[in-house]
mmCIF file of C-alpha atoms in Angstrom:
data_model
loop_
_atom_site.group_PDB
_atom_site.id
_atom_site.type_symbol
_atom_site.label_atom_id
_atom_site.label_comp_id
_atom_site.label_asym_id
_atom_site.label_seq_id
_atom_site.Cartn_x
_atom_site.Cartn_y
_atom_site.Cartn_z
ATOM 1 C CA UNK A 13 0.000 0.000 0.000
ATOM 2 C CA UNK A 14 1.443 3.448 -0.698
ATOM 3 C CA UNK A 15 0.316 7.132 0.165
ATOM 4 C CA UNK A 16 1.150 9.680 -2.094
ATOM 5 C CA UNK A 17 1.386 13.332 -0.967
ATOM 6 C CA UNK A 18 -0.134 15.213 -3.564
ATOM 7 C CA UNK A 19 -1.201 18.566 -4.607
ATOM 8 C CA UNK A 20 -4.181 19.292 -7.385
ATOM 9 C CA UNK A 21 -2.598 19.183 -11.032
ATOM 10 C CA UNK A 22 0.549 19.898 -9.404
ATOM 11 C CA UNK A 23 3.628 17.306 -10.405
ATOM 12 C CA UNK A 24 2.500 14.992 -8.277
ATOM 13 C CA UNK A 25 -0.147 14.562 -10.938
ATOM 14 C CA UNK A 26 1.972 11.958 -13.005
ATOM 15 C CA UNK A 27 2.774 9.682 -9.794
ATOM 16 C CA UNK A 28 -1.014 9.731 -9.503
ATOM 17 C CA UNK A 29 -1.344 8.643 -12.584
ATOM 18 C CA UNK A 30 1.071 6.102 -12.772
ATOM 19 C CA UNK A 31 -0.382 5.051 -9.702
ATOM 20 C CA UNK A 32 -3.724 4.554 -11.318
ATOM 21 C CA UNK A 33 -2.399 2.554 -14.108
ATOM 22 C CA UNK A 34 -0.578 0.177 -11.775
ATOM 23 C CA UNK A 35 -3.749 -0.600 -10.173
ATOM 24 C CA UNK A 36 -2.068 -0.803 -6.999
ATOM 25 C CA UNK A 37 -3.360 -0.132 -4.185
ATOM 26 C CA UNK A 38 -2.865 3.505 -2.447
ATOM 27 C CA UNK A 39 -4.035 6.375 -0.358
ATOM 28 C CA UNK A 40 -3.931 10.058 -1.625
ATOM 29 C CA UNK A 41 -2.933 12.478 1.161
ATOM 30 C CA UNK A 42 -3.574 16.474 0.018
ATOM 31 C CA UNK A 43 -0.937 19.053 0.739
ATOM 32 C CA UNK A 44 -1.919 22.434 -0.765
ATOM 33 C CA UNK A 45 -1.971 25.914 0.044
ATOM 34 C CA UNK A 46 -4.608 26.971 -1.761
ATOM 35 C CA UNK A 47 -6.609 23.906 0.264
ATOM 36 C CA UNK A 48 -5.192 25.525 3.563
ATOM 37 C CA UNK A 49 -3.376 21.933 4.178
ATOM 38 C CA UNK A 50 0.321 23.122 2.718
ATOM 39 C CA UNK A 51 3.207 21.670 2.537
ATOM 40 C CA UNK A 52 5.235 24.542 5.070
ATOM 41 C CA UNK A 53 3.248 23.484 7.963
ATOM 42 C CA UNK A 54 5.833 22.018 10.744
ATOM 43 C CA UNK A 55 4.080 18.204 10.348
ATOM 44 C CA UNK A 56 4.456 18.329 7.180
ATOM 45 C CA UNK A 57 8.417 19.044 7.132
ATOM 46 C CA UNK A 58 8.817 15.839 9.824
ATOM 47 C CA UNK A 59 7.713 13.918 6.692
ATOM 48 C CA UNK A 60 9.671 15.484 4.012
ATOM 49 C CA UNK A 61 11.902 18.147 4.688
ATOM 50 C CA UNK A 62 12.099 19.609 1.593
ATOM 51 C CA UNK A 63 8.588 20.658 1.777
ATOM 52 C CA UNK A 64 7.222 20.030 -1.721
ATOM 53 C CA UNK A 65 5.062 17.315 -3.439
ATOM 54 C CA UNK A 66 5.162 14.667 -4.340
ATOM 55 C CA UNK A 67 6.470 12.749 -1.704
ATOM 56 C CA UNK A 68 5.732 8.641 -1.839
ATOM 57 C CA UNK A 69 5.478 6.482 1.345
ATOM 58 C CA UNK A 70 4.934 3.010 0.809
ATOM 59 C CA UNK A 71 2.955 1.253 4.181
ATOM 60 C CA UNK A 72 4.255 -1.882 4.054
ATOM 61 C CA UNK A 73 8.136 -2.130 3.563
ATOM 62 C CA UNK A 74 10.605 0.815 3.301
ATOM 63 C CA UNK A 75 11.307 2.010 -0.015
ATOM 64 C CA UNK A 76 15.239 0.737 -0.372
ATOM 65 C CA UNK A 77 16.926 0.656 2.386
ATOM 66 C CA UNK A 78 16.188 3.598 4.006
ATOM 67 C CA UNK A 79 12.593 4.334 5.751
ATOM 68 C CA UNK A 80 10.669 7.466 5.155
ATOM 69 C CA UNK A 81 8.874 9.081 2.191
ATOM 70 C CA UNK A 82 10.862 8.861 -1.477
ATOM 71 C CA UNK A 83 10.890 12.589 -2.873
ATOM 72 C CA UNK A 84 11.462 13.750 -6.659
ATOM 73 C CA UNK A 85 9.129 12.554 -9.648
ATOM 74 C CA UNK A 86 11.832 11.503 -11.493
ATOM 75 C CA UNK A 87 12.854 9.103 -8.793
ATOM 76 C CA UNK A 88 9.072 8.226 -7.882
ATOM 77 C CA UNK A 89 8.391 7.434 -11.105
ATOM 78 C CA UNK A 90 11.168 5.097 -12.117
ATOM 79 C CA UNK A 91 10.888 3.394 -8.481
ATOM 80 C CA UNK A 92 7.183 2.638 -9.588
ATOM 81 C CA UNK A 93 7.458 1.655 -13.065
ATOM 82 C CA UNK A 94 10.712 -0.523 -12.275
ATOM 83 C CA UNK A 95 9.089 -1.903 -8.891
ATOM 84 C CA UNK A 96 6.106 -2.875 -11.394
ATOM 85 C CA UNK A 97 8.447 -5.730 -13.308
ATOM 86 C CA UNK A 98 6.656 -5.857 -16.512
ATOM 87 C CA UNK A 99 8.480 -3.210 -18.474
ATOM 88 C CA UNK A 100 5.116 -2.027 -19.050
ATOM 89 C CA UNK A 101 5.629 1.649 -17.978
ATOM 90 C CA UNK A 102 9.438 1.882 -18.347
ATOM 91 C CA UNK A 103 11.997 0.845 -21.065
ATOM 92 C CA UNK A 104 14.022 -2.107 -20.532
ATOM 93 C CA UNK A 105 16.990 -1.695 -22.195
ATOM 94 C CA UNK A 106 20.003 0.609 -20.861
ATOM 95 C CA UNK A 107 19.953 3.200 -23.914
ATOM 96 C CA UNK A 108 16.329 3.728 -23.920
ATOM 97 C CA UNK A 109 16.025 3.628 -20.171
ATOM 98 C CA UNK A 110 18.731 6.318 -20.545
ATOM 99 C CA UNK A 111 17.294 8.281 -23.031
ATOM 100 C CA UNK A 112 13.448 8.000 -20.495
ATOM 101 C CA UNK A 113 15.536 9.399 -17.536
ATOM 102 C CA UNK A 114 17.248 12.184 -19.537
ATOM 103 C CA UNK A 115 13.353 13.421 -20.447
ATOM 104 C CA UNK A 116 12.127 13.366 -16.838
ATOM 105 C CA UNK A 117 15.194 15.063 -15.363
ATOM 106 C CA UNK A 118 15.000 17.586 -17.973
ATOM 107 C CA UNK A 119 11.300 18.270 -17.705
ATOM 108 C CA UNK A 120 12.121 18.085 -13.999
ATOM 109 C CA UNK A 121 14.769 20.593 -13.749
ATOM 110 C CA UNK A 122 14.560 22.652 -16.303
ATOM 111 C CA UNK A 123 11.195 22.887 -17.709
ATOM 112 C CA UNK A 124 9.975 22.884 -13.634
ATOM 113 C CA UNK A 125 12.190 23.919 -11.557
ATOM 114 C CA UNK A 126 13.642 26.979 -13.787
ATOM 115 C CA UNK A 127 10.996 28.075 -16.251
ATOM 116 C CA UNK A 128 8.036 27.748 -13.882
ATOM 117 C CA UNK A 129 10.287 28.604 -10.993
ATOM 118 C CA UNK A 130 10.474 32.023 -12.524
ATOM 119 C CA UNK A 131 7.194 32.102 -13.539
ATOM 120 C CA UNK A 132 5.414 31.349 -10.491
ATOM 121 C CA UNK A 133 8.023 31.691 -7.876
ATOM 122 C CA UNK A 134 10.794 34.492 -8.664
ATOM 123 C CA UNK A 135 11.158 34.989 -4.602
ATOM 124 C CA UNK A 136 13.513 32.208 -5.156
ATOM 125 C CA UNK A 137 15.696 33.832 -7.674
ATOM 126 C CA UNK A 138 15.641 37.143 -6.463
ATOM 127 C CA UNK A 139 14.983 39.629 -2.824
ATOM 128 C CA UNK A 140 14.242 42.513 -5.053
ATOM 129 C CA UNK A 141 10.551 42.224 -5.378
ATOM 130 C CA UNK A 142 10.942 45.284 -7.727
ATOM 131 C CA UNK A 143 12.770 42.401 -10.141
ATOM 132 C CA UNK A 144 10.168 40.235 -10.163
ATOM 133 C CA UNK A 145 7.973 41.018 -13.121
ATOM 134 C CA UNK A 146 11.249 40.753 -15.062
ATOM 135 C CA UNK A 147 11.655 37.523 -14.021
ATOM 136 C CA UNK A 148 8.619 36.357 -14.289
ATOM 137 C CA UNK A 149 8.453 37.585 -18.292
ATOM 138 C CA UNK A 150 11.914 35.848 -18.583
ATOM 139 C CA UNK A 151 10.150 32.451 -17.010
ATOM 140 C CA UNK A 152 7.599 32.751 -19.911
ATOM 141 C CA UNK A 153 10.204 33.219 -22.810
ATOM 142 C CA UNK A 154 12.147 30.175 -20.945
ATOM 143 C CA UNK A 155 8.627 28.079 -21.488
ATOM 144 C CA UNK A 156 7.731 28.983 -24.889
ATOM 145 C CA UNK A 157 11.609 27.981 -25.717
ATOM 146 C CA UNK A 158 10.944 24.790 -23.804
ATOM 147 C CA UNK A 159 7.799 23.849 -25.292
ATOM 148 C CA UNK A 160 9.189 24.666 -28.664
ATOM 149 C CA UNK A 161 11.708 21.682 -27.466
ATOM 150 C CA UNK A 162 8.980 19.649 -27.028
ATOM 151 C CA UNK A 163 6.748 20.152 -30.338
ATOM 152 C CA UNK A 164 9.792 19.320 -31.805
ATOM 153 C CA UNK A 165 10.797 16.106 -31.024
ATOM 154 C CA UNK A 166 7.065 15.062 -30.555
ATOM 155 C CA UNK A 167 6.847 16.088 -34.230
ATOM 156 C CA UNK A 168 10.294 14.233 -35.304
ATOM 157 C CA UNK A 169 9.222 11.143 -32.801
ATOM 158 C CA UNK A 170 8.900 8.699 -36.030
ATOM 159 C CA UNK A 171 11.192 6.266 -35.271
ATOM 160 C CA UNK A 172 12.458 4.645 -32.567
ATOM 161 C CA UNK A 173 11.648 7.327 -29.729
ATOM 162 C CA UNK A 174 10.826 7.358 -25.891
ATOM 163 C CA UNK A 175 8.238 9.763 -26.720
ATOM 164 C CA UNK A 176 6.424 7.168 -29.048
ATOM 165 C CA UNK A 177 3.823 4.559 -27.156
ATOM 166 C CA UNK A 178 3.144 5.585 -23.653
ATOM 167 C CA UNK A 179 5.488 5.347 -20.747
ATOM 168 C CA UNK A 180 6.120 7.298 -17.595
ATOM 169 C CA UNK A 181 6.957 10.648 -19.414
ATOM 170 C CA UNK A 182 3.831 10.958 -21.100
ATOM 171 C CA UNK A 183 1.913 11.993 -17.800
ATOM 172 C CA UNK A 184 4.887 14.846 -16.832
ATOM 173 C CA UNK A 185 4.139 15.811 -20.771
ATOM 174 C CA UNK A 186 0.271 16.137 -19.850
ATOM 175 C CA UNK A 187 0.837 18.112 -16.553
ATOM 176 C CA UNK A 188 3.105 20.749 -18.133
ATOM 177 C CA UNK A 189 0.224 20.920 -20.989
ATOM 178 C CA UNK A 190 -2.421 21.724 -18.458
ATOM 179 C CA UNK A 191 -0.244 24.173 -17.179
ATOM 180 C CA UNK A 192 0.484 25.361 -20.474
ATOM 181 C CA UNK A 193 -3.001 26.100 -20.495
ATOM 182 C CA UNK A 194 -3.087 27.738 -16.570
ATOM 183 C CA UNK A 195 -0.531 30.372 -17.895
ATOM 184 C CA UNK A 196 -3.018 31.085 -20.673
ATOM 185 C CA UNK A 197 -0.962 29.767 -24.261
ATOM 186 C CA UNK A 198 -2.808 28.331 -26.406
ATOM 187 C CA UNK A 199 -1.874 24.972 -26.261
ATOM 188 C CA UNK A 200 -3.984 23.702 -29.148
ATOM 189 C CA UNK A 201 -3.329 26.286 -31.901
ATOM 190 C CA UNK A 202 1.009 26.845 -30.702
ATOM 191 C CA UNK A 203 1.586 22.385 -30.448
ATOM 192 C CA UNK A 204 -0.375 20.657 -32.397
ATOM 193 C CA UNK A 205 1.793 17.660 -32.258
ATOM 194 C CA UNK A 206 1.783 17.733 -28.684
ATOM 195 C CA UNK A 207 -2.333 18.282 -28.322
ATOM 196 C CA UNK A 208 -2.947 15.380 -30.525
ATOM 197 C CA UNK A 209 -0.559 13.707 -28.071
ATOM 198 C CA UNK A 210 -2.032 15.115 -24.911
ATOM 199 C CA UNK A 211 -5.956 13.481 -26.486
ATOM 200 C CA UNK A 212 -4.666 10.074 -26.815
ATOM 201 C CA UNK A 213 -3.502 10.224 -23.128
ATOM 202 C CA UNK A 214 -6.453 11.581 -21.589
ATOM 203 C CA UNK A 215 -8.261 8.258 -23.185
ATOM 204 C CA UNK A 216 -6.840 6.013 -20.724
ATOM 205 C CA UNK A 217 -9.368 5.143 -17.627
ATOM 206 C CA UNK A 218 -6.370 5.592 -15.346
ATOM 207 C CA UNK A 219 -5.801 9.004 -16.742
ATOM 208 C CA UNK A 220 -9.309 10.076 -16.448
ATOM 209 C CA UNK A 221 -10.150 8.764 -13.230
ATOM 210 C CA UNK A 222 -6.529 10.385 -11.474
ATOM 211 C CA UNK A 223 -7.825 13.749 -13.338
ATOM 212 C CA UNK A 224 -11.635 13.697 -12.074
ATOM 213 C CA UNK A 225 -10.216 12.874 -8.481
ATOM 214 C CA UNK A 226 -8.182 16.331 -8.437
ATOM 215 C CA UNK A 227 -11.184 17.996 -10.106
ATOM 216 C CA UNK A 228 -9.289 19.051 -13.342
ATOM 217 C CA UNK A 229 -12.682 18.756 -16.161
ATOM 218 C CA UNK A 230 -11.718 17.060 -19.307
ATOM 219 C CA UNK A 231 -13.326 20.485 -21.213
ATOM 220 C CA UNK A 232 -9.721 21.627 -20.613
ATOM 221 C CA UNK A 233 -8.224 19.191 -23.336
ATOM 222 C CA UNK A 234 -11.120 20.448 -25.900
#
């Protein structure tokens, strides 16, 4: 049994997902501000210091050998498809597990951490509030570059590609859609590669039933 910590169409939206599609059991536990529940409060940080979501406890057995929550998509992600053992989430082979991991970390660290970082959160780049609108229009120039990226190789993703079939990068590709779509591009008309995509993901029944729980309508994808 796990219990992911979780935040409303946050990143913690693809562990959800991935969840879902494991059909293994778990418990959803909500950490968000805007819910009042966030993830600063002091009992939060005694589960995971770093004070952001997700965070993944599993109920039953430590995750490796150390106890406590595991923290970073990326790592949640892999630990799930891989615990999983039927490849069916993950690649098997060392180049194209390589080339899965170098997607996540990028959309992880760069595409989240920097370009929404500066978008939503320029406190953390800068005291100067008087600096903050200017880093806030860099963070937007730093998406559209980054989603650019993405059309791209979605578009050139004839052959033999991790972004072909559906593994665990396609639900990190749907989150940063919808929040394509929070931050008011037009998703549909700027990556049309990447909306046709984003509709053959929301098909799945595991997709669809992790969305409805955190109340994100499917009218979004139209």
């Amino acid at each position: 049994m796990y219990l992911l910590y979780y935040s409303p169409g946050a990143c913690s939206l693809a562990a959800h997902i991935l969840l879902e599609e494991l059909a293994q059991p778990f418990k959803l536990e909500l950490r968000s501000a805007l819910k009042g529940i966030g993830t600063q409060t002091p009992e939060y940080l005694s589960i995971n210091p770093k004070g952001r979501v997700p965070a993944l406890l599993c109920l039953d057995s430590p995750i490796g050998e150390e106890a406590g929550v595991l923290t970073e998509l990326p790592a949640i992600l892999a630990y799930l498809a891989l615990e999983e053992k039927t490849g069916r989430f993950i690649p098997g082979t060392p180049g194209e597990l390589g080339r899965c991991l170098e997607w996540l970390n990028w959309l992880s660290g760069t595409v989240h951490s920097l370009s929404y970082g500066q978008v939503w959160r320029p406190q953390r780049f800068v005291d100067d509030e008087n600096l903050f609108p200017a880093i806030v229009e860099k963070g937007r120039r730093n998406v559209m570059d980054n989603y650019r990226f993405i059309e791209q190789h979605i578009v050139e993703a004839q052959g033999p590609s991790v972004l072909r079939g559906y593994n665990v990068v396609h639900p990190v590709l749907l989150v940063f859609w919808i929040w394509g779509k929070w931050i008011d591009l037009d998703m549909n008309k700027s990556f049309p590669a990447w909306h046709r995509l984003v509709q053959s993901v929301i098909e799945r029944p595991a997709v669809q039933r992790a969305l409805a729980t955190e109340g994100i309508d499917l009218k979004l994808f139209d």
